[in-house]
Short mmCIF file of C-alpha atoms in Angstrom, two decimals:
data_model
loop_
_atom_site.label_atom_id
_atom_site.label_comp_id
_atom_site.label_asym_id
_atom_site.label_seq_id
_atom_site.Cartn_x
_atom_site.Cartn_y
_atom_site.Cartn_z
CA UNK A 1 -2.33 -58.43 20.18
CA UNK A 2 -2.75 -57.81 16.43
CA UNK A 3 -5.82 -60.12 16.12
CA UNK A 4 -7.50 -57.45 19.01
CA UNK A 5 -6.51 -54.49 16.91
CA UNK A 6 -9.73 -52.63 15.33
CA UNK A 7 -10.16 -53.24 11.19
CA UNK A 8 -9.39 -49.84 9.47
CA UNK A 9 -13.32 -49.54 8.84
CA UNK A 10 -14.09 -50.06 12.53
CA UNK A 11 -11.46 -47.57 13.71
CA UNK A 12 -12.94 -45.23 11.16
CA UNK A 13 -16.14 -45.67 12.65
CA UNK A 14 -15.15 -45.24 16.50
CA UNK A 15 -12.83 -41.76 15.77
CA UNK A 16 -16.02 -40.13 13.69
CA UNK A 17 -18.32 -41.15 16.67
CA UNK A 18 -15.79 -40.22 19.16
CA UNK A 19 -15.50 -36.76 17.17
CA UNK A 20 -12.50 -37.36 15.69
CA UNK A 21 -12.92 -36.27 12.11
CA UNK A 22 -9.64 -35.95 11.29
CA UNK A 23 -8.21 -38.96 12.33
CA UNK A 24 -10.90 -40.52 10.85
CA UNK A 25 -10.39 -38.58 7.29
CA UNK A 26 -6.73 -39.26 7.48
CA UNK A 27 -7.15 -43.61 7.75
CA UNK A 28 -9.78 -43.57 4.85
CA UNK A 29 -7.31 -41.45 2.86
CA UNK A 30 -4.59 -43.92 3.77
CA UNK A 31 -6.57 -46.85 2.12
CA UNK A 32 -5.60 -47.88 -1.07
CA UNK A 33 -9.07 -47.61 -2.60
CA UNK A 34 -12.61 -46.75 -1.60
CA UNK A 35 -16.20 -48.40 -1.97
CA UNK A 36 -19.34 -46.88 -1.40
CA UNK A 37 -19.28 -46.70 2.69
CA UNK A 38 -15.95 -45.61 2.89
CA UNK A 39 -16.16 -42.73 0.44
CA UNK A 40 -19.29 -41.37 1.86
CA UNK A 41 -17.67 -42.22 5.27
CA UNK A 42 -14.73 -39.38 4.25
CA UNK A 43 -17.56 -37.49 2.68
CA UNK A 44 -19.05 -36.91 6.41
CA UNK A 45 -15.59 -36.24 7.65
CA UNK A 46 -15.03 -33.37 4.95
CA UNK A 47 -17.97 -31.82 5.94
CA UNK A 48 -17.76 -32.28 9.40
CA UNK A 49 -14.26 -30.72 9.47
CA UNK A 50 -15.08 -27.70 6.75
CA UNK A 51 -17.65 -26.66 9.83
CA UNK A 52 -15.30 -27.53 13.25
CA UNK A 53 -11.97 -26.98 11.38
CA UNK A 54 -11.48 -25.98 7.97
CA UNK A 55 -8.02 -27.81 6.58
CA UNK A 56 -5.98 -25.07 5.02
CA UNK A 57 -7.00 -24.95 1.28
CA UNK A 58 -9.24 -27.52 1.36
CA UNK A 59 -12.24 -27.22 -1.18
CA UNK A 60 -16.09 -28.09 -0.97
CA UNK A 61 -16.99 -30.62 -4.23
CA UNK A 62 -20.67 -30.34 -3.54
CA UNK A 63 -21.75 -32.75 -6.79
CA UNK A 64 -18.88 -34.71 -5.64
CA UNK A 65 -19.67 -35.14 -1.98
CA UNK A 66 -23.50 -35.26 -2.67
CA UNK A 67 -22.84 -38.17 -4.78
CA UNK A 68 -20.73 -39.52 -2.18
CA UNK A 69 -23.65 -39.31 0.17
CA UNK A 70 -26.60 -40.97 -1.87
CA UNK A 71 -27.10 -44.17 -0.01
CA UNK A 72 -28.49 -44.39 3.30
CA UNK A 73 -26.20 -46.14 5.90
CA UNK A 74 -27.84 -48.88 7.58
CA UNK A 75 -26.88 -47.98 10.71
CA UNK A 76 -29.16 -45.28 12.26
CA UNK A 77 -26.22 -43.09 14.03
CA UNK A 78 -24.69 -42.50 10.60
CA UNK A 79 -27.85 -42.56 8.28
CA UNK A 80 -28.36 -39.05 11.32
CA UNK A 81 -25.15 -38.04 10.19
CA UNK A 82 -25.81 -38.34 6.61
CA UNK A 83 -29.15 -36.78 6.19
CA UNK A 84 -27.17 -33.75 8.37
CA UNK A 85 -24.15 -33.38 6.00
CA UNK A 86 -26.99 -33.50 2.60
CA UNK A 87 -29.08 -30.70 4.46
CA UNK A 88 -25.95 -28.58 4.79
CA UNK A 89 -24.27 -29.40 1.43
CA UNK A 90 -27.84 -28.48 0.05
CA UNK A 91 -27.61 -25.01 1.79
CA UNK A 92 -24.29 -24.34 0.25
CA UNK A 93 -25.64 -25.16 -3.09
CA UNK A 94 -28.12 -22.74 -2.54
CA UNK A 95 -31.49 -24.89 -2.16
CA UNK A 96 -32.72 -24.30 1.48
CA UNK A 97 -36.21 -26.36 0.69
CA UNK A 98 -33.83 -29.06 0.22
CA UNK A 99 -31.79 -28.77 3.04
CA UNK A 100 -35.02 -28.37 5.14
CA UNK A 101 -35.86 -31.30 5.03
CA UNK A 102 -32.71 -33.27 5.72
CA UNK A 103 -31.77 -31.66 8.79
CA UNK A 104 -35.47 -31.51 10.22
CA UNK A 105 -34.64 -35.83 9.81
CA UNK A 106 -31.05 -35.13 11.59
CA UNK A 107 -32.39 -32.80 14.59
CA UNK A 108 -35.26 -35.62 15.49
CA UNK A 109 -32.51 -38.62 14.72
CA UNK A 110 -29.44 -37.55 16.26
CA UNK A 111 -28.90 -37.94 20.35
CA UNK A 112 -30.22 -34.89 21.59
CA UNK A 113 -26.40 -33.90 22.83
CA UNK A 114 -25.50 -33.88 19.46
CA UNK A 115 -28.32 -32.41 17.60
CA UNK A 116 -27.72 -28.71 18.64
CA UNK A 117 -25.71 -28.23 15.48
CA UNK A 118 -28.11 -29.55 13.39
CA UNK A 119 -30.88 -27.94 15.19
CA UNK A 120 -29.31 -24.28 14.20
CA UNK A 121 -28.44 -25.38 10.68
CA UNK A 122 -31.79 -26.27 10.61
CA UNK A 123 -33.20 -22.75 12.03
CA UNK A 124 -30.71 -20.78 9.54
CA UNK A 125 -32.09 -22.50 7.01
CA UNK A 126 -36.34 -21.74 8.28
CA UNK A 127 -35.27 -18.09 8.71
CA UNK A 128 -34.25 -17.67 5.14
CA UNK A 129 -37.06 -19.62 3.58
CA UNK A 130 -39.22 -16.62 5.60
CA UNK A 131 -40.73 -19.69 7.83
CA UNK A 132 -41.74 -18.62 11.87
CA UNK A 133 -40.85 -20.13 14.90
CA UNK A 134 -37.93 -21.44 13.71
CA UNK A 135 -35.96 -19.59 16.49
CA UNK A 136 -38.53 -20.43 19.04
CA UNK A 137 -38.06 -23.90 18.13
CA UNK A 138 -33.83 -24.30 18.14
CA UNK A 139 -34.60 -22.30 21.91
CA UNK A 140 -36.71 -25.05 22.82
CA UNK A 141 -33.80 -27.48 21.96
CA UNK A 142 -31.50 -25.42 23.56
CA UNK A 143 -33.17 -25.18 27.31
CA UNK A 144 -33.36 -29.00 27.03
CA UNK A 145 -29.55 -29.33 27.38
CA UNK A 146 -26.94 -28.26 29.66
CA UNK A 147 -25.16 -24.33 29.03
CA UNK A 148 -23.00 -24.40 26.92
CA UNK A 149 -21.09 -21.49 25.22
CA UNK A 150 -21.37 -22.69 21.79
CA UNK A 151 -24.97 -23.37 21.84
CA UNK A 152 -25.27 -19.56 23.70
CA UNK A 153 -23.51 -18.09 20.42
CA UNK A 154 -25.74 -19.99 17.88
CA UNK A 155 -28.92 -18.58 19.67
CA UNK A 156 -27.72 -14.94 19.71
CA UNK A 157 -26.66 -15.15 15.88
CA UNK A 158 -30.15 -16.89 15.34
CA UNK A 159 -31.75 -13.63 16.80
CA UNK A 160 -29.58 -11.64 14.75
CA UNK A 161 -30.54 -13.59 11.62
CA UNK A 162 -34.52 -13.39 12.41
CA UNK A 163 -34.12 -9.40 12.80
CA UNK A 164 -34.46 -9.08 16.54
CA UNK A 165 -31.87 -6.82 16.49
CA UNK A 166 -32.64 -5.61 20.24
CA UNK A 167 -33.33 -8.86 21.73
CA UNK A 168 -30.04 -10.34 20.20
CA UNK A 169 -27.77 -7.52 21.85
CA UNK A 170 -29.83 -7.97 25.11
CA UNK A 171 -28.58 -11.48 25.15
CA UNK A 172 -25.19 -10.33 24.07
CA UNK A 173 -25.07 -8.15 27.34
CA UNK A 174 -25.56 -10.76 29.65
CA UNK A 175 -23.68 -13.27 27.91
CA UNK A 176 -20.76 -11.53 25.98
CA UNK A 177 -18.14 -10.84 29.20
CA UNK A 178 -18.64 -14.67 30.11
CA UNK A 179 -14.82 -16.13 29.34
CA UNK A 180 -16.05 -19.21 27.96
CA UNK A 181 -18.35 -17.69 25.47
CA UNK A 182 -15.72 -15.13 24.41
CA UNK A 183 -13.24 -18.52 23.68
CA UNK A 184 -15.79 -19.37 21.00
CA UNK A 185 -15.25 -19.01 17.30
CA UNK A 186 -18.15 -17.21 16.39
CA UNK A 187 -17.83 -14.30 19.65
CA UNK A 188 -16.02 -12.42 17.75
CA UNK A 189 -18.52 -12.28 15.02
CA UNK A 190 -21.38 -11.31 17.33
CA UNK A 191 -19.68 -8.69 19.01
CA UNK A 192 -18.96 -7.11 15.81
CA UNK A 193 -22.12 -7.00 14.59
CA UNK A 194 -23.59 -5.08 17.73
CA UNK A 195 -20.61 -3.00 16.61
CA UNK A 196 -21.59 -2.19 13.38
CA UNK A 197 -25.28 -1.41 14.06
CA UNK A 198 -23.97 0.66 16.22
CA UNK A 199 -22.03 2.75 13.21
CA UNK A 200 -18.66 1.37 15.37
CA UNK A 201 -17.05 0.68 12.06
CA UNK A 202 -13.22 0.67 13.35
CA UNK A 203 -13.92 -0.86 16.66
CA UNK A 204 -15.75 -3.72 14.67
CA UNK A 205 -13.04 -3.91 11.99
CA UNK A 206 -9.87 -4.05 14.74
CA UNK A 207 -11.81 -7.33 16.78
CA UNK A 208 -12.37 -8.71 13.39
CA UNK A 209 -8.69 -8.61 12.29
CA UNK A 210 -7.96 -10.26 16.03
CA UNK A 211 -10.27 -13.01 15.35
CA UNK A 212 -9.18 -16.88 13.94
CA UNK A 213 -12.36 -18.62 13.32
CA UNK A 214 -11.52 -22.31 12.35
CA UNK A 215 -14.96 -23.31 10.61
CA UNK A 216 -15.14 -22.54 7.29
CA UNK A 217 -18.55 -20.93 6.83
CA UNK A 218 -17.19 -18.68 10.05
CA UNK A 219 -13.92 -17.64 8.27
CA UNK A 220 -16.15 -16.83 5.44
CA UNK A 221 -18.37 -14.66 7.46
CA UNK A 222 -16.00 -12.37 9.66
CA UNK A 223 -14.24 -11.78 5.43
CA UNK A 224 -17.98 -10.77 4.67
CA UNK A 225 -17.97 -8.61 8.27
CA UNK A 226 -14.56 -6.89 7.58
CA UNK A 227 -15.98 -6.11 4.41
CA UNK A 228 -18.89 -4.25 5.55
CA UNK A 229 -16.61 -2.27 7.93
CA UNK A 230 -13.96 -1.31 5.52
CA UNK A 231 -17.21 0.26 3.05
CA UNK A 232 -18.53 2.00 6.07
CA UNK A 233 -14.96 3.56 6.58
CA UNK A 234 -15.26 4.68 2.74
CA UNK A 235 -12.72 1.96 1.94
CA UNK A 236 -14.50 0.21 -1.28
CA UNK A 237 -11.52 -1.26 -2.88
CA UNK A 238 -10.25 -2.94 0.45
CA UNK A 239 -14.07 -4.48 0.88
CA UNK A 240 -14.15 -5.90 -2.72
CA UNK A 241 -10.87 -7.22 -1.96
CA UNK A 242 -11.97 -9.02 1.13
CA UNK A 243 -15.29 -10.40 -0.72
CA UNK A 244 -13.12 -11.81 -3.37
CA UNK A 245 -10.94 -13.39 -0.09
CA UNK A 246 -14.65 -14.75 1.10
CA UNK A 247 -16.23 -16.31 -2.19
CA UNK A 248 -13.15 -18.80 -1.98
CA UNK A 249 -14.59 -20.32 1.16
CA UNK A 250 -17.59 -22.35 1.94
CA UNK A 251 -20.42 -20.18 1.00
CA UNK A 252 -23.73 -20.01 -1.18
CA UNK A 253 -23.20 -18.03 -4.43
CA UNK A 254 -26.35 -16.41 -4.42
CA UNK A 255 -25.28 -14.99 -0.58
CA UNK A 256 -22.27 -14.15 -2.12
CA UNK A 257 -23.99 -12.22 -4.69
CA UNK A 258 -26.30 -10.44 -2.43
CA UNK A 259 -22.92 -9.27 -0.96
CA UNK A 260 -21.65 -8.23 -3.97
CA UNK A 261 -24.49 -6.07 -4.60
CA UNK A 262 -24.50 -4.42 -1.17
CA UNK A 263 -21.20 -2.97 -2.07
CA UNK A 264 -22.18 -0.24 -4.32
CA UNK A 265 -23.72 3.12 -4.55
CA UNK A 266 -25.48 2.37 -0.72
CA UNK A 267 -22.37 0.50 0.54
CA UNK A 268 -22.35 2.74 3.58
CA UNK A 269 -26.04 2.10 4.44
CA UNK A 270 -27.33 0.45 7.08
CA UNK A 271 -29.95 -1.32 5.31
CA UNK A 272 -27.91 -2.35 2.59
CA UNK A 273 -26.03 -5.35 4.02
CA UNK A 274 -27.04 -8.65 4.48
CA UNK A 275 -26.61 -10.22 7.93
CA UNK A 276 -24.15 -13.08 8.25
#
């Protein structure tokens, strides 16, 4: 039976396909050293996980995981997965032009049932480099697949991200009472934000303090939402405390710093704030 078992690498290989980054991260860990493949195999895993799952504590390296990450795979399902985790590292480090480009490479390479995520990685990124269509375009992905809640979410926030502030809560409204979009992460998030437009400052804050986002760049986000509310409730202290609690996640500085800045004299403005 032993001589059927899989080789650490290959089991490696058949959890990350199979979506199980953990397992994955947890036999490369278990090795007693690493070459090349098998460090930037636990590089994709760290990313992959910082997004689905955040491990408690765990920190982002960017240099370090970049560097883990500079040779192509040979094999075309992980070279995808590759070019994806670059393209997102490079929008945490704060160079979308970079990051353009890898995950335009991952949205065309990766099976279309798995490209979704790169797809609205990919239209974050457009939106902030001031590029058009970019919402049009992850749409166009999206009516090529099956509903699914998750994929619903990422188009609202998209919406919300591109300014179509009405459009985005018309979508909410039909969408927002569905149960299985509700059991999403980011629900919570979107909810609030039609909240806070709104000027529902305490309604938004009490769904944030409900909500348990797992991703990291999520966690970081309802921090940065909680934040807004507690300034709009004239509580400055509490939101400078909770944008401390956010720059220790997974975030770019200079998005950090642009919600650093929002927190002064115009804290309570409307116009003031970011979107996240």
């Amino acid at each position: 039976m032993t001589d059927t078992m899989p080789l650490p690498l290959e089991q490696v290989r058949l959890d990350y396909l199979a979506g199980n980054h953990e397992a994955a991260r947890r036999t490369l860990e278990a090795l007693p050293d690493l070459d090349l493949e098998r460090a930037a195999l636990l590089a994709l895993c760290w990313v992959r996980q910082v997004l689905a799952d955040r491990p408690h504590g765990a920190c982002v390296d960017v240099p370090v995981l970049q560097a883990a990450l500079s040779t192509p795979f040979a094999d075309a399902p992980f070279e995808a997965e590759r070019r994806f985790a670059l393209g997102w590292l490079h929008w945490l480090a704060g160079s979308p032009a970079l990051a353009e480009s890898e995950l335009a490479y991952a949205a065309e390479a990766l099976p279309l049932d798995e490209a979704t995520e790169a797809a609205y990685w990919l239209a974050r990124v457009r939106i902030s480099l001031g590029l058009g269509g970019a919402v049009a375009a992850f749409e166009e992905v999206m009516r090529s697949l099956p509903a699914a809640p998750r994929t619903t979410c990422a188009f609202v926030d998209l919406l919300w991200r591109s300014k179509q502030f009405d459009r985005a809560e018309a979508v909410w409204k039909v969408v927002g009472d569905n149960r299985r979009v509700q059991a999403c992460d980011e629900a919570p998030l979107l909810a609030a934000r039609a909240l806070l437009r709104r000027g529902e400052a305490a309604r938004a804050e009490a769904l944030l303090r409900e909500a348990r986002p797992r991703g990291g760049v999520a966690g970081v986000e309802r921090l940065l939402m909680l934040a807004r509310a507690a300034a709009a409730r004239h509580r400055v202290c509490q939101a400078a405390d909770l944008l401390r609690q956010a720059e220790a996640g997974p975030y770019p500085p200079a998005d950090l710093q642009a919600w650093r800045r929002a927190l002064g004299p115009r804290s309570g403005a409307e116009d003031a704030w970011p979107e996240a």
